[in-house]
Amino acid sequence: MTNQYIIDGPSSLKGSVQISGAKNSSLKLAAASLLATGKTTLTNVPDIADISYISELLSTLGCDSSFEKGKGVLHIEVPEKIGHRAEYELVRKLRASINVLGPLTTRLGKAEVALPGGDAIGSRGLDFHISGLVAMGANVYNEHGYVITEAPQGLKGAKIDLDFPSVGATENIMTAATLAKGTTVIGNAAREPDVVDLGNFLIKMGAKIDGLGTHQIEITGVDHLTPTTHEVLPDRIVAGTWAFAAVMTGGDIEIINGKSSHLEIPLEKLTHAGATILDSDKGFRVKSSGRPKSFDVVTLPYPGFPTDLQPMAIALNSIANGMCLVTENVFEGRFMFVNELRRLGAQIKVDGHHAAVSGVEKLSGAPVQATDIRAGAALVLAGLVADGKTIVDDGFHIDRGYPGFAKSLQDLGASVRQIIN
């Protein structure tokens, strides 16, 4: 199937854009709904392909889910008896599928989850997930492409220190600990807003959790959880993407429902590049004019510069005044899209996990290919500042993370259309 974004540049984006709920948070909350029998309702859920994927996965486990398009409401009815096997055909589409591992193991005492797929941005092993569950008493092994857990006597609380503040591992251990016997302490835990959102959701369900947003999270297990209704927090990566778009195009965008407090370091970088950033009652506004100034970037776990905005940083620096160094410390495959950006005339040299970017005054339109969600969005932004026509193939990647991306760009004044056939 063809899925292309066709951009006629250059454009300057002006107007307002509404930020929906966070993709990553929505998927993890949906997986965590498995912890409680009954109806869980999530609001402010983005209308993206990944929501349909997680719904399909939950259906195969025996749940009945429905999504109200236009309202952003996801209903999940979880039966008393649920399945324990997440099949490869669905898991391969969605990295977040691994987040059913913790809930299934703690609730059923067993789980079989296919090794996940998702974006091609580098190896993201499950060692931290597995070691955490093993510390809590589970027997874990791989067989025929599946991670299999067994804990027939249930899980027990443990002290677990992560070598790296992995978001997925923190989330899986936290959900598993909610129904475990005793207290679990996660050291060097991830601090991302999505982790905090999941923790608050679990607390609403009856979980006992302290330390959210810090490097040490303490969970005291309870006998059971109950379903709840929860509003998903706004997507900081989508909000950040629009902030970069405003600066790249010399535009002026009000980012409604965006939280600048979740983007402190990226917004500091954009201010250095020449942007003016103003908080408002509705969110925050980013405006800029002229050619931006270059800035260095080092990606780190939250509250550091997010790896998901690294492609946008490279795209902006490719047309900025000056040279910069971008260092990727989270996913080694994030630079895969650089060759595509070079096709537009960008001057970038990659050495290991460093990329040296020399800004040019203009990019020129060309056919390029999206390799993952964020790279695809960054290539579209590059097309907005390129002379002539840019065609971004494999636009389905973008649709997995950005609801109505083409329509939002059109509303901001861009000459963009999406072709799907």
Short mmCIF file of C-alpha atoms in Angstrom, two decimals:
data_model
loop_
_atom_site.label_atom_id
_atom_site.label_comp_id
_atom_site.label_asym_id
_atom_site.label_seq_id
_atom_site.Cartn_x
_atom_site.Cartn_y
_atom_site.Cartn_z
CA MET A 1 0.00 0.00 0.00
CA THR A 2 1.22 3.49 -0.85
CA ASN A 3 1.27 6.01 1.99
CA GLN A 4 3.04 9.22 1.05
CA TYR A 5 3.32 12.75 2.39
CA ILE A 6 3.86 15.22 -0.45
CA ILE A 7 5.20 18.61 0.59
CA ASP A 8 5.62 21.67 -1.62
CA GLY A 9 8.07 23.95 0.14
CA PRO A 10 9.05 26.24 1.53
CA SER A 11 6.31 27.14 4.04
CA SER A 12 6.02 29.18 7.23
CA LEU A 13 3.63 27.67 9.78
CA LYS A 14 1.29 30.01 11.64
CA GLY A 15 -1.77 29.35 13.76
CA SER A 16 -2.70 26.92 16.51
CA VAL A 17 -2.59 23.17 16.92
CA GLN A 18 -4.32 20.94 19.48
CA ILE A 19 -2.27 18.31 21.31
CA SER A 20 -4.06 15.05 22.07
CA GLY A 21 -3.10 12.43 24.63
CA ALA A 22 0.32 10.82 24.61
CA LYS A 23 0.75 7.78 22.38
CA ASN A 24 3.19 6.04 24.71
CA SER A 25 1.07 6.66 27.78
CA SER A 26 -2.16 5.50 26.12
CA LEU A 27 -0.64 2.18 25.09
CA LYS A 28 0.82 1.46 28.53
CA LEU A 29 -2.44 2.39 30.27
CA ALA A 30 -4.37 0.08 27.96
CA ALA A 31 -1.99 -2.78 28.79
CA ALA A 32 -2.32 -2.06 32.53
CA SER A 33 -6.12 -2.32 32.30
CA LEU A 34 -5.56 -6.10 32.31
CA LEU A 35 -4.88 -5.87 36.04
CA ALA A 36 -8.56 -5.39 36.95
CA THR A 37 -11.79 -7.13 35.98
CA GLY A 38 -14.43 -4.75 34.63
CA LYS A 39 -14.60 -1.64 32.45
CA THR A 40 -11.71 0.79 32.23
CA THR A 41 -12.22 4.02 30.29
CA LEU A 42 -9.38 6.14 28.94
CA THR A 43 -10.07 9.66 27.67
CA ASN A 44 -7.94 12.03 25.55
CA VAL A 45 -6.64 9.01 23.60
CA PRO A 46 -5.04 9.87 20.22
CA ASP A 47 -6.67 8.57 17.04
CA ILE A 48 -3.64 6.71 15.70
CA ALA A 49 -2.95 3.29 14.25
CA ASP A 50 -1.19 2.04 17.38
CA ILE A 51 -4.42 2.35 19.37
CA SER A 52 -6.11 -0.08 17.00
CA TYR A 53 -3.12 -2.44 17.34
CA ILE A 54 -3.26 -2.49 21.16
CA SER A 55 -7.05 -2.95 20.98
CA GLU A 56 -6.58 -5.96 18.72
CA LEU A 57 -4.04 -7.40 21.10
CA LEU A 58 -6.36 -6.98 24.08
CA SER A 59 -9.15 -8.63 22.09
CA THR A 60 -7.01 -11.73 21.54
CA LEU A 61 -6.59 -11.90 25.33
CA GLY A 62 -10.38 -11.94 25.75
CA CYS A 63 -11.09 -8.25 26.32
CA ASP A 64 -13.77 -6.23 24.55
CA SER A 65 -12.47 -2.81 23.54
CA SER A 66 -14.04 0.02 21.57
CA PHE A 67 -12.71 3.41 20.51
CA GLU A 68 -14.95 6.45 20.03
CA LYS A 69 -13.38 8.24 17.09
CA GLY A 70 -13.68 11.99 17.29
CA LYS A 71 -14.05 11.83 21.08
CA GLY A 72 -10.76 10.13 21.92
CA VAL A 73 -12.38 7.68 24.33
CA LEU A 74 -11.18 4.08 24.64
CA HIS A 75 -13.36 1.60 26.56
CA ILE A 76 -11.79 -1.69 27.67
CA GLU A 77 -13.93 -4.42 29.20
CA VAL A 78 -11.70 -6.96 30.94
CA PRO A 79 -13.28 -10.33 31.78
CA GLU A 80 -12.51 -12.36 34.89
CA LYS A 81 -10.78 -14.99 32.78
CA ILE A 82 -8.23 -13.63 30.30
CA GLY A 83 -5.70 -15.25 28.00
CA HIS A 84 -2.00 -15.29 28.76
CA ARG A 85 -0.48 -15.50 25.25
CA ALA A 86 0.23 -12.42 23.14
CA GLU A 87 0.72 -13.65 19.58
CA TYR A 88 3.55 -12.58 17.30
CA GLU A 89 1.33 -11.29 14.49
CA LEU A 90 0.14 -8.43 16.69
CA VAL A 91 3.14 -7.94 18.95
CA ARG A 92 5.48 -7.48 15.97
CA LYS A 93 3.59 -4.32 15.02
CA LEU A 94 3.89 -2.68 18.38
CA ARG A 95 6.83 -2.42 20.75
CA ALA A 96 4.52 -1.40 23.61
CA SER A 97 2.95 -4.88 23.49
CA ILE A 98 5.68 -6.00 25.89
CA ASN A 99 3.86 -3.99 28.57
CA VAL A 100 1.30 -6.78 28.95
CA LEU A 101 4.08 -8.95 30.41
CA GLY A 102 3.94 -7.49 33.92
CA PRO A 103 0.13 -7.40 34.25
CA LEU A 104 -0.32 -10.94 32.90
CA THR A 105 2.43 -12.41 35.07
CA THR A 106 1.21 -10.83 38.30
CA ARG A 107 -2.48 -11.52 37.68
CA LEU A 108 -2.32 -15.00 36.16
CA GLY A 109 1.01 -16.29 37.36
CA LYS A 110 2.06 -16.89 33.78
CA ALA A 111 2.50 -15.12 30.46
CA GLU A 112 3.71 -15.82 26.94
CA VAL A 113 4.56 -12.69 24.97
CA ALA A 114 6.19 -12.69 21.56
CA LEU A 115 9.41 -10.71 21.30
CA PRO A 116 8.20 -7.28 20.16
CA GLY A 117 8.70 -5.31 16.96
CA GLY A 118 7.99 -1.62 16.36
CA ASP A 119 10.37 1.06 15.13
CA ALA A 120 13.76 0.21 13.60
CA ILE A 121 15.80 2.51 15.84
CA GLY A 122 18.14 0.00 17.43
CA SER A 123 18.23 -2.92 19.81
CA ARG A 124 16.04 -2.55 22.84
CA GLY A 125 16.60 -5.70 24.83
CA LEU A 126 14.32 -7.00 27.54
CA ASP A 127 17.08 -7.78 30.03
CA PHE A 128 15.89 -5.20 32.56
CA HIS A 129 12.27 -6.35 32.27
CA ILE A 130 13.26 -9.98 32.76
CA SER A 131 15.73 -9.44 35.61
CA GLY A 132 13.08 -7.46 37.48
CA LEU A 133 10.50 -10.24 37.22
CA VAL A 134 13.11 -12.85 38.16
CA ALA A 135 13.98 -10.83 41.27
CA MET A 136 10.27 -10.98 42.17
CA GLY A 137 10.30 -14.76 41.96
CA ALA A 138 9.26 -15.51 38.38
CA ASN A 139 10.86 -18.17 36.25
CA VAL A 140 11.54 -16.53 32.88
CA TYR A 141 12.84 -18.09 29.67
CA ASN A 142 12.67 -17.69 25.89
CA GLU A 143 11.16 -20.33 23.66
CA HIS A 144 10.18 -20.23 19.98
CA GLY A 145 10.39 -16.44 19.87
CA TYR A 146 8.33 -15.88 23.04
CA VAL A 147 9.21 -14.58 26.48
CA ILE A 148 7.59 -17.01 28.91
CA THR A 149 7.09 -16.25 32.59
CA GLU A 150 5.91 -18.62 35.31
CA ALA A 151 5.03 -17.62 38.88
CA PRO A 152 2.42 -20.14 40.07
CA GLN A 153 2.78 -19.00 43.69
CA GLY A 154 2.56 -15.34 42.71
CA LEU A 155 5.20 -12.63 42.73
CA LYS A 156 6.96 -11.28 45.81
CA GLY A 157 8.25 -7.81 46.51
CA ALA A 158 11.94 -7.18 45.91
CA LYS A 159 14.58 -4.45 45.74
CA ILE A 160 15.39 -3.96 42.07
CA ASP A 161 18.12 -1.57 40.90
CA LEU A 162 18.06 -0.87 37.18
CA ASP A 163 21.42 -0.40 35.43
CA PHE A 164 19.68 2.12 33.15
CA PRO A 165 16.45 4.05 33.85
CA SER A 166 14.49 2.08 31.25
CA VAL A 167 10.94 3.36 30.79
CA GLY A 168 9.52 0.01 29.69
CA ALA A 169 11.23 -1.96 32.45
CA THR A 170 10.13 0.53 35.10
CA GLU A 171 6.55 0.25 33.86
CA ASN A 172 6.51 -3.55 33.64
CA ILE A 173 8.02 -3.97 37.11
CA MET A 174 5.68 -1.36 38.58
CA THR A 175 2.55 -3.02 37.17
CA ALA A 176 3.77 -6.46 38.24
CA ALA A 177 4.45 -5.19 41.76
CA THR A 178 0.92 -3.86 42.27
CA LEU A 179 -0.45 -7.36 42.97
CA ALA A 180 2.74 -8.90 44.37
CA LYS A 181 3.10 -9.89 48.03
CA GLY A 182 5.05 -7.31 49.99
CA THR A 183 6.91 -4.20 48.91
CA THR A 184 8.93 -3.64 45.74
CA VAL A 185 11.45 -0.83 45.43
CA ILE A 186 12.68 0.17 41.97
CA GLY A 187 16.02 1.98 42.09
CA ASN A 188 17.24 4.15 39.21
CA ALA A 189 13.66 4.19 37.97
CA ALA A 190 12.58 6.13 34.88
CA ARG A 191 11.12 9.58 35.63
CA GLU A 192 9.30 10.27 32.36
CA PRO A 193 5.86 11.93 32.56
CA ASP A 194 4.42 8.78 30.93
CA VAL A 195 5.69 6.68 33.86
CA VAL A 196 4.10 9.13 36.30
CA ASP A 197 0.83 8.99 34.34
CA LEU A 198 0.80 5.19 34.51
CA GLY A 199 1.53 5.31 38.25
CA ASN A 200 -1.33 7.74 38.86
CA PHE A 201 -3.64 5.47 36.85
CA LEU A 202 -2.62 2.47 38.98
CA ILE A 203 -3.20 4.49 42.18
CA LYS A 204 -6.73 5.25 40.96
CA MET A 205 -7.18 1.49 40.55
CA GLY A 206 -6.21 0.99 44.19
CA ALA A 207 -2.45 0.45 43.97
CA LYS A 208 -0.12 1.78 46.67
CA ILE A 209 2.76 3.63 45.01
CA ASP A 210 5.17 6.27 46.31
CA GLY A 211 8.03 8.14 44.65
CA LEU A 212 6.59 8.74 41.18
CA GLY A 213 8.76 11.18 39.25
CA THR A 214 11.84 10.31 41.32
CA HIS A 215 14.62 7.76 40.85
CA GLN A 216 13.13 5.48 43.52
CA ILE A 217 9.59 4.12 43.26
CA GLU A 218 8.09 2.04 46.06
CA ILE A 219 5.10 -0.21 45.43
CA THR A 220 3.28 -2.12 48.15
CA GLY A 221 1.22 -4.97 46.72
CA VAL A 222 -2.54 -5.19 47.25
CA ASP A 223 -4.98 -8.09 46.92
CA HIS A 224 -6.87 -6.71 43.94
CA LEU A 225 -7.39 -3.65 41.77
CA THR A 226 -10.58 -2.12 40.38
CA PRO A 227 -11.16 -0.53 36.95
CA THR A 228 -11.27 3.24 36.66
CA THR A 229 -11.58 6.21 34.29
CA HIS A 230 -8.45 8.18 33.48
CA GLU A 231 -7.52 11.12 31.23
CA VAL A 232 -4.28 10.55 29.30
CA LEU A 233 -1.69 13.30 29.72
CA PRO A 234 -0.83 15.43 26.63
CA ASP A 235 1.81 14.10 24.25
CA ARG A 236 5.03 15.99 24.97
CA ILE A 237 6.79 14.59 21.88
CA VAL A 238 4.04 15.78 19.54
CA ALA A 239 4.06 19.15 21.31
CA GLY A 240 7.84 19.28 20.94
CA THR A 241 7.58 18.42 17.25
CA TRP A 242 5.32 21.42 16.64
CA ALA A 243 7.70 23.64 18.62
CA PHE A 244 10.57 22.60 16.35
CA ALA A 245 8.34 23.09 13.30
CA ALA A 246 7.66 26.69 14.32
CA VAL A 247 11.36 27.50 14.66
CA MET A 248 12.43 25.66 11.51
CA THR A 249 9.88 27.47 9.35
CA GLY A 250 10.21 30.90 10.99
CA GLY A 251 6.61 30.54 12.10
CA ASP A 252 4.33 31.24 15.03
CA ILE A 253 2.40 28.32 16.55
CA GLU A 254 0.24 28.19 19.66
CA ILE A 255 0.45 24.65 21.02
CA ILE A 256 -2.85 24.13 22.79
CA ASN A 257 -2.87 21.63 25.66
CA GLY A 258 0.92 21.36 25.46
CA LYS A 259 2.87 21.39 28.73
CA SER A 260 6.08 23.40 28.50
CA SER A 261 7.14 21.99 31.88
CA HIS A 262 7.55 18.58 30.21
CA LEU A 263 9.91 20.07 27.59
CA GLU A 264 12.24 22.31 29.57
CA ILE A 265 15.52 21.34 27.90
CA PRO A 266 14.21 21.18 24.28
CA LEU A 267 12.58 24.58 24.72
CA GLU A 268 15.81 25.98 26.18
CA LYS A 269 17.58 24.77 23.03
CA LEU A 270 14.98 26.44 20.82
CA THR A 271 15.33 29.68 22.77
CA HIS A 272 19.09 29.52 22.08
CA ALA A 273 18.22 29.01 18.41
CA GLY A 274 16.35 32.32 18.43
CA ALA A 275 12.80 31.39 19.35
CA THR A 276 10.47 33.26 21.68
CA ILE A 277 8.45 30.93 23.89
CA LEU A 278 5.49 32.13 25.90
CA ASP A 279 3.25 30.18 28.26
CA SER A 280 -0.49 30.78 27.94
CA ASP A 281 -3.70 29.64 29.61
CA LYS A 282 -4.21 27.16 26.78
CA GLY A 283 -0.66 25.79 26.55
CA PHE A 284 2.37 27.58 25.13
CA ARG A 285 3.35 29.54 22.03
CA VAL A 286 6.53 29.32 19.95
CA LYS A 287 7.47 31.97 17.42
CA SER A 288 10.61 32.66 15.45
CA SER A 289 11.83 34.54 12.42
CA GLY A 290 14.90 34.32 10.25
CA ARG A 291 17.46 31.56 10.16
CA PRO A 292 17.85 29.71 13.48
CA LYS A 293 21.18 29.37 15.28
CA SER A 294 22.74 25.93 15.70
CA PHE A 295 22.89 24.16 19.07
CA ASP A 296 24.44 20.96 20.43
CA VAL A 297 22.25 18.10 21.68
CA VAL A 298 22.92 15.19 24.01
CA THR A 299 20.00 12.77 24.41
CA LEU A 300 19.42 11.42 27.91
CA PRO A 301 16.60 9.90 29.93
CA TYR A 302 14.04 12.39 31.30
CA PRO A 303 14.45 15.19 32.24
CA GLY A 304 17.24 15.25 29.64
CA PHE A 305 16.77 15.94 25.95
CA PRO A 306 14.41 13.20 24.67
CA THR A 307 15.69 10.77 22.06
CA ASP A 308 12.31 11.03 20.31
CA LEU A 309 13.03 14.68 19.47
CA GLN A 310 16.58 14.03 18.29
CA PRO A 311 15.55 13.70 14.59
CA MET A 312 13.83 17.10 14.80
CA ALA A 313 16.98 18.59 16.34
CA ILE A 314 19.09 17.26 13.46
CA ALA A 315 16.55 18.51 10.89
CA LEU A 316 16.56 22.01 12.43
CA ASN A 317 20.34 22.14 12.70
CA SER A 318 20.64 21.08 9.07
CA ILE A 319 19.37 24.55 8.05
CA ALA A 320 20.71 26.50 11.06
CA ASN A 321 23.52 29.02 11.07
CA GLY A 322 26.62 27.22 12.33
CA MET A 323 27.76 23.72 13.20
CA CYS A 324 26.65 21.39 15.98
CA LEU A 325 27.25 17.97 17.48
CA VAL A 326 24.33 15.67 18.25
CA THR A 327 25.11 12.79 20.62
CA GLU A 328 22.67 9.88 20.87
CA ASN A 329 22.88 7.98 24.17
CA VAL A 330 19.60 6.05 24.15
CA PHE A 331 18.99 4.27 20.82
CA GLU A 332 21.94 3.50 18.57
CA GLY A 333 19.76 3.24 15.47
CA ARG A 334 18.36 6.76 15.64
CA PHE A 335 20.74 8.00 12.91
CA MET A 336 19.30 5.67 10.27
CA PHE A 337 17.30 8.54 8.76
CA VAL A 338 20.37 10.75 8.26
CA ASN A 339 20.99 9.32 4.78
CA GLU A 340 17.47 10.40 3.81
CA LEU A 341 18.05 13.90 5.14
CA ARG A 342 21.25 14.07 3.10
CA ARG A 343 19.14 13.49 -0.01
CA LEU A 344 17.58 16.88 0.69
CA GLY A 345 21.03 18.49 0.80
CA ALA A 346 21.82 18.30 4.51
CA GLN A 347 25.50 18.10 5.46
CA ILE A 348 25.81 15.52 8.23
CA LYS A 349 28.66 13.24 9.24
CA VAL A 350 27.99 10.31 11.57
CA ASP A 351 30.65 8.67 13.73
CA GLY A 352 29.29 6.08 16.14
CA HIS A 353 26.74 7.77 18.36
CA HIS A 354 27.74 11.27 17.27
CA ALA A 355 26.44 13.29 14.32
CA ALA A 356 28.19 16.48 13.22
CA VAL A 357 25.76 18.79 11.42
CA SER A 358 26.86 21.74 9.30
CA GLY A 359 23.92 23.99 8.56
CA VAL A 360 23.14 24.96 4.98
CA GLU A 361 21.05 27.91 3.87
CA LYS A 362 18.60 25.83 1.85
CA LEU A 363 17.47 22.25 1.42
CA SER A 364 16.06 21.01 -1.88
CA GLY A 365 13.08 18.72 -2.29
CA ALA A 366 13.59 15.04 -3.15
CA PRO A 367 11.98 11.63 -2.56
CA VAL A 368 12.84 10.23 0.88
CA GLN A 369 11.70 7.34 3.05
CA ALA A 370 10.52 7.35 6.66
CA THR A 371 12.28 4.73 8.79
CA ASP A 372 10.34 5.27 12.01
CA ILE A 373 7.70 7.55 13.54
CA ARG A 374 9.95 10.43 14.60
CA ALA A 375 12.27 10.24 11.60
CA GLY A 376 9.22 10.44 9.34
CA ALA A 377 7.94 13.56 11.08
CA ALA A 378 11.41 15.14 10.92
CA LEU A 379 11.61 14.50 7.17
CA VAL A 380 8.24 16.19 6.68
CA LEU A 381 9.51 19.22 8.62
CA ALA A 382 12.63 19.25 6.45
CA GLY A 383 10.38 19.19 3.40
CA LEU A 384 8.65 22.31 4.72
CA VAL A 385 11.92 24.27 4.48
CA ALA A 386 13.12 22.71 1.21
CA ASP A 387 12.72 24.28 -2.21
CA GLY A 388 10.40 22.29 -4.46
CA LYS A 389 8.62 19.00 -3.88
CA THR A 390 9.54 16.48 -1.18
CA ILE A 391 7.87 13.07 -1.11
CA VAL A 392 8.09 11.11 2.14
CA ASP A 393 7.35 7.43 1.53
CA ASP A 394 6.16 4.95 4.18
CA GLY A 395 4.07 7.62 5.83
CA PHE A 396 2.31 4.94 7.88
CA HIS A 397 5.13 5.33 10.38
CA ILE A 398 4.10 8.96 10.96
CA ASP A 399 0.45 7.99 11.34
CA ARG A 400 1.41 5.73 14.25
CA GLY A 401 2.38 8.72 16.35
CA TYR A 402 0.77 11.86 14.92
CA PRO A 403 -3.03 12.00 14.60
CA GLY A 404 -4.19 14.03 11.59
CA PHE A 405 -0.65 15.25 10.86
CA ALA A 406 -1.32 16.34 7.26
CA LYS A 407 -4.53 18.16 8.23
CA SER A 408 -2.79 20.01 11.07
CA LEU A 409 -0.02 21.10 8.71
CA GLN A 410 -2.57 22.34 6.16
CA ASP A 411 -4.38 24.32 8.87
CA LEU A 412 -1.07 25.99 9.72
CA GLY A 413 -0.56 27.06 6.11
CA ALA A 414 1.62 24.30 4.70
CA SER A 415 1.17 22.90 1.20
CA VAL A 416 1.02 19.23 2.25
CA ARG A 417 -1.13 16.34 1.16
CA GLN A 418 -1.21 12.68 2.06
CA ILE A 419 -1.85 9.97 -0.49
CA ILE A 420 -2.98 6.53 0.68
CA ASN A 421 -3.93 3.84 -1.81
#
